[in-house]
Coordinates of C-alpha atoms in Angstrom, one line a residue:
M14 CA -46.4 -2.4 -17.2
N15 CA -44.0 -2.7 -14.2
A16 CA -42.4 0.4 -12.9
P17 CA -38.7 0.6 -13.5
A18 CA -36.6 -0.5 -10.6
P19 CA -35.0 2.3 -8.5
P20 CA -31.2 2.7 -9.1
A21 CA -29.1 0.6 -6.7
A22 CA -27.7 2.6 -3.8
A23 CA -24.0 3.2 -4.0
S24 CA -22.0 1.1 -1.6
P25 CA -19.7 3.0 0.8
E26 CA -16.5 2.1 -1.1
T27 CA -17.9 3.4 -4.4
E28 CA -19.2 6.7 -3.2
P29 CA -17.3 9.6 -4.8
D30 CA -16.4 11.1 -1.5
A31 CA -15.7 8.0 0.5
L32 CA -12.1 9.0 1.0
A33 CA -12.6 12.7 1.2
G34 CA -10.5 14.2 4.0
F35 CA -8.0 11.4 4.0
T36 CA -4.4 11.4 2.8
I37 CA -2.9 8.3 1.3
G38 CA 0.7 7.7 0.4
V39 CA 1.3 5.6 -2.8
T40 CA 4.7 3.8 -3.2
A41 CA 3.9 2.1 -6.6
T42 CA 5.9 2.6 -9.7
R43 CA 4.1 0.4 -12.3
R44 CA 0.5 1.6 -12.9
R45 CA 0.9 4.4 -10.4
E46 CA -1.2 6.9 -12.3
E47 CA -4.0 4.3 -12.6
F48 CA -4.0 3.6 -8.9
C49 CA -3.8 7.2 -7.8
A50 CA -6.8 8.0 -10.1
L51 CA -8.8 5.3 -8.3
L52 CA -8.1 6.9 -4.9
E53 CA -8.6 10.5 -6.1
R54 CA -11.9 9.6 -7.7
R55 CA -13.1 8.7 -4.2
G56 CA -11.9 12.0 -2.8
A57 CA -8.5 11.1 -1.4
R58 CA -5.5 13.4 -1.3
V59 CA -2.6 11.3 -2.7
V60 CA 1.0 11.6 -1.9
Q61 CA 3.1 10.0 -4.6
A62 CA 6.4 8.5 -3.5
P63 CA 7.7 5.8 -5.8
A64 CA 9.9 3.5 -3.9
I65 CA 11.5 1.3 -6.6
R66 CA 12.2 1.1 -10.3
L67 CA 12.1 -1.9 -12.6
V68 CA 15.3 -2.7 -14.3
P69 CA 14.9 -5.2 -17.3
L70 CA 17.7 -7.7 -17.7
A71 CA 17.2 -8.3 -21.5
E72 CA 20.8 -7.9 -22.1
D73 CA 22.0 -9.4 -18.8
A74 CA 24.4 -12.3 -18.9
D75 CA 22.6 -14.0 -16.0
L76 CA 19.3 -14.2 -17.8
L77 CA 20.9 -15.5 -21.0
A78 CA 22.8 -18.1 -19.0
A79 CA 19.7 -19.2 -17.1
T80 CA 17.8 -19.5 -20.5
R81 CA 20.6 -21.6 -22.0
T82 CA 20.7 -23.8 -18.9
A83 CA 16.9 -24.4 -19.2
L84 CA 17.3 -25.2 -22.9
A85 CA 20.1 -27.7 -22.3
G86 CA 17.8 -30.4 -21.0
P87 CA 14.1 -31.2 -20.3
V88 CA 12.3 -28.8 -18.0
H89 CA 9.4 -30.5 -16.1
D90 CA 7.9 -27.5 -14.3
V91 CA 8.1 -23.8 -14.8
V92 CA 7.0 -21.4 -12.0
I93 CA 5.8 -18.1 -13.5
T94 CA 5.5 -15.5 -10.8
T95 CA 4.5 -12.4 -12.8
G96 CA 3.0 -11.6 -16.1
V97 CA 5.4 -8.7 -16.8
G98 CA 8.4 -11.0 -16.0
F99 CA 7.2 -13.8 -18.3
R100 CA 6.6 -11.3 -21.2
G101 CA 10.1 -9.9 -20.6
W102 CA 11.7 -13.3 -20.7
M103 CA 10.0 -14.1 -24.0
A104 CA 11.0 -10.7 -25.4
A105 CA 14.6 -11.2 -24.4
A106 CA 14.6 -14.7 -26.0
E107 CA 13.4 -13.2 -29.2
G108 CA 16.2 -10.7 -29.2
W109 CA 18.7 -13.6 -28.8
G110 CA 17.0 -15.6 -31.6
L111 CA 15.9 -18.2 -29.1
S112 CA 12.1 -17.5 -28.9
A113 CA 11.0 -20.5 -30.9
E114 CA 13.2 -22.9 -29.1
L115 CA 12.2 -21.5 -25.7
A116 CA 8.5 -21.6 -26.6
A117 CA 8.8 -25.2 -27.7
H118 CA 10.6 -26.1 -24.5
L119 CA 8.0 -24.5 -22.3
A120 CA 5.2 -26.2 -24.2
S121 CA 6.4 -29.5 -23.0
A122 CA 6.5 -28.4 -19.3
R123 CA 3.9 -27.9 -16.7
L124 CA 3.4 -24.1 -16.4
L125 CA 2.5 -23.1 -12.9
T126 CA 1.3 -19.5 -12.8
R127 CA 1.1 -17.6 -9.5
G128 CA -1.9 -15.5 -10.4
P129 CA -4.3 -14.4 -13.2
K130 CA -1.8 -11.9 -14.7
A131 CA 0.9 -14.5 -15.1
R132 CA -1.7 -17.0 -16.5
G133 CA -2.8 -14.3 -19.0
A134 CA 0.7 -13.8 -20.2
V135 CA 1.2 -17.5 -20.7
R136 CA -2.0 -17.8 -22.7
A137 CA -1.1 -14.7 -24.7
A138 CA 2.1 -16.5 -25.7
G139 CA 0.1 -19.4 -27.1
L140 CA 1.0 -21.7 -24.3
N141 CA -1.2 -23.7 -21.9
D142 CA -1.1 -23.1 -18.1
H143 CA -1.3 -26.1 -15.9
W144 CA -2.3 -24.7 -12.5
T145 CA -2.9 -21.5 -10.6
P146 CA -3.2 -21.3 -6.8
A147 CA -6.3 -19.8 -5.3
T148 CA -4.3 -17.6 -3.0
E149 CA -2.1 -16.2 -5.7
S150 CA 0.9 -16.8 -3.4
C151 CA 4.3 -18.4 -4.0
E152 CA 3.8 -20.3 -0.7
E153 CA 0.9 -22.3 -2.2
V154 CA 2.9 -23.0 -5.3
K155 CA 5.7 -24.3 -3.2
Q156 CA 3.4 -26.6 -1.2
Y157 CA 1.8 -27.8 -4.4
L158 CA 5.2 -28.9 -5.7
L159 CA 6.4 -30.3 -2.4
A160 CA 3.4 -32.6 -2.2
Q161 CA 4.9 -34.4 -5.2
D162 CA 8.0 -36.4 -5.7
L163 CA 10.5 -33.9 -7.0
R164 CA 13.6 -36.1 -7.2
G165 CA 15.2 -35.7 -10.6
R166 CA 12.8 -33.0 -11.8
R167 CA 14.1 -29.9 -13.4
I168 CA 12.2 -26.8 -12.4
A169 CA 12.6 -23.3 -13.7
V170 CA 11.6 -20.5 -11.4
Q171 CA 11.0 -17.0 -12.8
L172 CA 12.1 -14.6 -10.2
H173 CA 10.2 -11.3 -9.6
G174 CA 12.8 -8.8 -8.7
E175 CA 14.4 -10.4 -5.7
P176 CA 15.7 -13.9 -4.8
L177 CA 13.2 -16.5 -3.7
T178 CA 15.7 -18.1 -1.3
G179 CA 13.2 -20.1 0.8
F180 CA 11.2 -21.2 -2.1
V181 CA 14.1 -22.4 -4.2
G182 CA 15.9 -23.9 -1.1
A183 CA 12.8 -26.0 -0.3
L184 CA 12.5 -27.4 -3.8
R185 CA 16.2 -28.3 -3.9
G186 CA 15.9 -29.9 -0.5
A187 CA 13.2 -32.1 -2.0
G188 CA 15.6 -33.3 -4.7
A189 CA 14.7 -31.0 -7.6
E190 CA 17.2 -29.2 -9.9
V191 CA 16.1 -25.6 -9.8
I192 CA 17.0 -23.1 -12.5
E193 CA 16.5 -19.5 -11.3
V194 CA 15.5 -17.1 -14.1
P195 CA 16.2 -13.5 -13.1
V196 CA 14.1 -11.6 -15.6
Y197 CA 14.3 -8.2 -13.9
R198 CA 15.4 -6.7 -10.6
W199 CA 14.2 -3.9 -8.4
L200 CA 16.4 -1.0 -7.6
P201 CA 15.7 2.1 -5.4
Y202 CA 13.9 4.9 -7.2
R203 CA 16.4 7.4 -8.8
D204 CA 15.1 10.3 -6.7
P205 CA 14.8 9.1 -3.1
S206 CA 13.4 12.5 -1.7
P207 CA 9.7 11.8 -2.3
L208 CA 10.0 8.5 -0.4
R209 CA 12.0 10.1 2.4
R210 CA 9.3 12.8 2.7
L211 CA 6.6 10.2 2.9
I212 CA 8.5 8.4 5.6
S213 CA 8.6 11.6 7.7
Q214 CA 4.9 12.2 7.0
T215 CA 4.0 8.7 8.1
V216 CA 6.0 9.0 11.3
S217 CA 4.4 12.3 12.1
G218 CA 0.9 11.1 11.3
A219 CA 0.4 13.5 8.4
V220 CA -0.9 10.6 6.2
D221 CA -3.7 8.3 7.1
A222 CA -2.6 5.3 5.1
V223 CA 0.3 4.1 2.9
A224 CA -0.6 1.7 0.1
F225 CA 1.9 -0.9 -1.1
T226 CA 1.6 -2.9 -4.4
S227 CA 4.8 -5.0 -4.2
A228 CA 7.0 -6.5 -1.5
P229 CA 10.1 -4.8 -2.9
A230 CA 8.4 -1.4 -2.4
V231 CA 7.8 -2.4 1.3
L232 CA 11.4 -3.4 1.7
A233 CA 12.7 -0.3 0.0
M234 CA 10.7 2.0 2.3
L235 CA 11.9 0.1 5.4
S236 CA 15.5 0.3 4.1
A237 CA 15.2 4.1 3.4
A238 CA 13.7 4.6 6.9
R239 CA 16.6 2.6 8.4
A240 CA 19.1 4.8 6.6
D241 CA 17.5 7.8 8.2
G242 CA 17.3 6.2 11.7
L243 CA 13.5 6.1 11.4
E244 CA 12.7 2.4 10.9
E245 CA 11.4 1.8 14.4
A246 CA 9.4 5.0 14.3
L247 CA 7.9 4.0 11.0
L248 CA 6.9 0.5 12.2
A249 CA 5.4 2.2 15.3
A250 CA 3.3 4.5 13.1
F251 CA 2.0 1.5 11.1
A252 CA 1.2 -0.3 14.3
G253 CA -0.7 2.8 15.5
P254 CA -2.6 5.5 13.6
V255 CA -1.3 5.0 10.1
V256 CA -2.9 2.1 8.0
A257 CA -0.5 -0.1 6.0
A258 CA -2.6 -1.3 3.0
C259 CA -1.2 -4.1 0.9
V260 CA -2.5 -5.4 -2.4
G261 CA -2.0 -9.0 -1.4
P262 CA -0.3 -11.5 1.0
V263 CA 3.0 -11.5 -0.9
T264 CA 3.2 -7.7 -0.5
A265 CA 2.1 -7.9 3.1
A266 CA 4.6 -10.5 4.2
P267 CA 7.6 -8.2 5.0
L268 CA 5.4 -6.0 7.3
Q269 CA 3.6 -8.9 8.9
E270 CA 6.9 -10.5 9.7
R271 CA 7.7 -7.4 11.7
G272 CA 4.4 -7.5 13.6
V273 CA 2.7 -4.8 11.6
P274 CA -1.1 -5.2 11.1
V275 CA -2.1 -4.8 7.5
V276 CA -5.3 -4.2 5.6
Q277 CA -5.6 -6.1 2.3
P278 CA -8.4 -7.0 -0.2
E279 CA -9.6 -10.5 -0.7
R280 CA -8.4 -10.4 -4.3
S281 CA -5.0 -9.0 -5.2
R282 CA -6.1 -6.2 -7.5
L283 CA -5.6 -2.4 -7.5
G284 CA -9.3 -1.7 -7.8
A285 CA -10.0 -4.0 -4.8
L286 CA -7.3 -2.3 -2.8
A287 CA -8.8 1.1 -3.5
R288 CA -12.3 -0.2 -2.5
T289 CA -10.8 -1.7 0.7
L290 CA -9.3 1.6 1.7
A291 CA -12.6 3.3 0.9
R292 CA -14.3 1.0 3.4
H293 CA -11.7 0.9 6.1
L294 CA -10.7 4.5 6.6
P295 CA -14.2 6.0 7.0
A296 CA -15.1 3.1 9.4
H297 CA -11.9 3.3 11.5
G298 CA -10.3 6.7 10.8
V299 CA -13.2 9.0 11.7
T300 CA -14.2 10.6 15.0
R301 CA -17.9 11.5 15.2
L302 CA -19.4 13.9 17.7
V303 CA -21.9 16.7 18.3
A304 CA -20.6 20.1 19.4
G305 CA -22.6 23.3 19.7
G306 CA -25.5 21.5 18.2
H307 CA -23.6 20.6 15.0
G308 CA -22.5 17.2 13.8
L309 CA -18.8 16.8 13.3
E310 CA -16.8 14.0 11.5
I311 CA -13.1 14.5 12.0
R312 CA -11.0 12.9 9.3
G313 CA -7.4 12.9 8.4
H314 CA -7.0 16.5 7.1
A315 CA -10.6 17.7 7.1
V316 CA -13.7 17.9 9.1
V317 CA -17.3 17.3 8.0
V318 CA -19.6 19.9 9.6
D319 CA -23.3 19.0 9.2
G320 CA -22.4 17.1 6.0
E321 CA -20.1 19.7 4.5
L322 CA -16.4 18.8 4.0
K323 CA -14.0 21.5 5.2
P324 CA -10.3 21.0 4.8
L325 CA -8.1 22.2 7.6
P326 CA -4.5 23.3 7.7
P327 CA -2.2 21.2 10.0
A328 CA -2.2 23.4 13.1
P329 CA -6.0 23.8 13.4
M330 CA -6.5 20.1 12.6
A331 CA -4.0 19.1 15.3
V332 CA -5.8 21.3 17.8
L333 CA -9.2 20.0 16.9
K334 CA -8.0 16.4 17.2
R335 CA -6.7 17.1 20.7
L336 CA -9.9 18.8 21.7
A337 CA -11.8 15.8 20.3
D338 CA -9.7 13.4 22.4
K339 CA -11.5 15.0 25.5
P340 CA -14.9 16.0 24.2
G341 CA -16.5 18.5 26.6
H342 CA -13.4 18.8 28.8
V343 CA -11.2 21.8 29.0
V344 CA -7.8 21.4 27.3
A345 CA -5.1 23.8 28.6
R346 CA -3.2 26.0 26.2
S347 CA 0.0 24.4 27.4
E348 CA -1.2 21.0 26.2
L349 CA -2.5 22.4 22.9
R350 CA 0.9 23.9 22.4
T351 CA 2.5 20.5 22.3
V352 CA 0.5 19.3 19.4
L353 CA 1.3 22.2 17.1
P354 CA 3.4 21.3 14.0
G355 CA 7.0 21.6 15.0
G356 CA 6.4 20.8 18.6
P357 CA 6.1 23.1 21.6
S358 CA 7.6 26.5 21.0
R359 CA 8.8 28.9 23.7
D360 CA 8.5 31.9 21.4
S361 CA 5.0 33.4 21.1
A362 CA 3.6 30.0 22.2
E363 CA 0.3 31.5 23.5
H364 CA -0.1 33.5 20.2
A365 CA 0.4 30.3 18.2
V366 CA -2.3 28.5 20.0
E367 CA -4.7 31.5 19.7
M368 CA -4.0 31.7 16.0
A369 CA -4.7 28.0 15.5
I370 CA -8.0 28.4 17.5
T371 CA -9.0 31.4 15.4
R372 CA -8.3 29.6 12.1
L373 CA -10.1 26.5 13.4
R374 CA -13.2 28.5 14.3
R375 CA -13.2 30.3 10.9
A376 CA -12.8 27.0 9.0
L377 CA -15.6 25.3 11.0
G378 CA -18.1 28.1 10.2
P379 CA -21.0 27.9 12.7
P380 CA -20.2 29.7 16.0
G381 CA -20.2 28.0 19.4
I382 CA -18.5 24.7 18.4
V383 CA -15.2 25.6 20.2
E384 CA -15.6 27.5 23.5
T385 CA -13.1 29.5 25.4
V386 CA -12.8 28.9 29.1
V387 CA -11.2 32.0 30.6
K388 CA -7.8 31.5 32.1
R389 CA -8.0 27.7 31.6
G390 CA -8.1 26.8 27.9
Y391 CA -10.6 25.6 25.3
R392 CA -13.2 22.9 24.9
L393 CA -15.6 21.4 22.4
A394 CA -19.1 22.5 23.3
C395 CA -20.5 19.0 23.8
E396 CA -21.5 16.8 26.6
R397 CA -18.5 15.2 28.3
G398 CA -17.7 12.0 26.5
G399 CA -19.8 13.3 23.6
A400 CA -18.3 11.1 20.8
V401 CA -21.0 9.3 18.7

């Protein structure tokens, strides 16, 4: 009898500690708890800062007016951008006593769904979807329609919280009559303080990544940063040490338009985004070196010493990172003073550095990793240029 196959080795992104030592900001509102759990399960420290809130328009005059306009004549194409939006539209129509008429009207149209969630909502309503783009992007839907003769066609476009000005303008420019269906809108979150704190943490480098699951959340964070005079500093942080992780191309677009590099999964799913972060941060956000004969992995808010994860407070971590920038070289106390939280201090500056070094040594455990060079400063006990 054949021996049972050995269990498959865990891939890096599924290991339970893949994100241990990293801090990730989460701006999501919908399914926030689910996404945070995916990150925490991999060891991440999560900072929750919802950027927006979803406001249904079930009783809004604009949605009722758009629905009546759609029902007033034949609709040839319906662009469905989100599953939650389509379900909200159908629920609102039911409240107005128009659900049967709307369903019959939609059944005679081509239903173009932006992604699997929108497609699932259409099928759950008992309707047939016509086409879904491989990229799950509005841009591909637009190109699909523009490749056809749109003169005289009536097209309903379900908006997803903000105007699709370029999309709608292109269809109208091609001769279509476009009916915009504003099913819901995004507004800033009621309590802006968590988002403002996350902006400050991002600018200061206190987080390793910020995850975005919708374009309105990106725009809300940029707007809040602009109001505090921090937009350029925030963009610089995303262009530098802090990873901007987006669930898909639609979410990434506002950042990419501003020249910000983004990390995104191949498929626009929360699970895929968590796995992407679990691959990217350990590969790009870790400094590895040997000091005092011990292997060190320096992560966002923790250091792994000989395989053991050891969280560090902000001051010792800032000192360790500066020492690791120059492995084996002496770093003066005056330079270390500049990286302490709060910036350089004139009062008890030497004492603050000594306390940070003492706490760092205590947290690291084994002696001999951080050496004192009398009257000069401190160094990591490794060969010069000793990063591995």
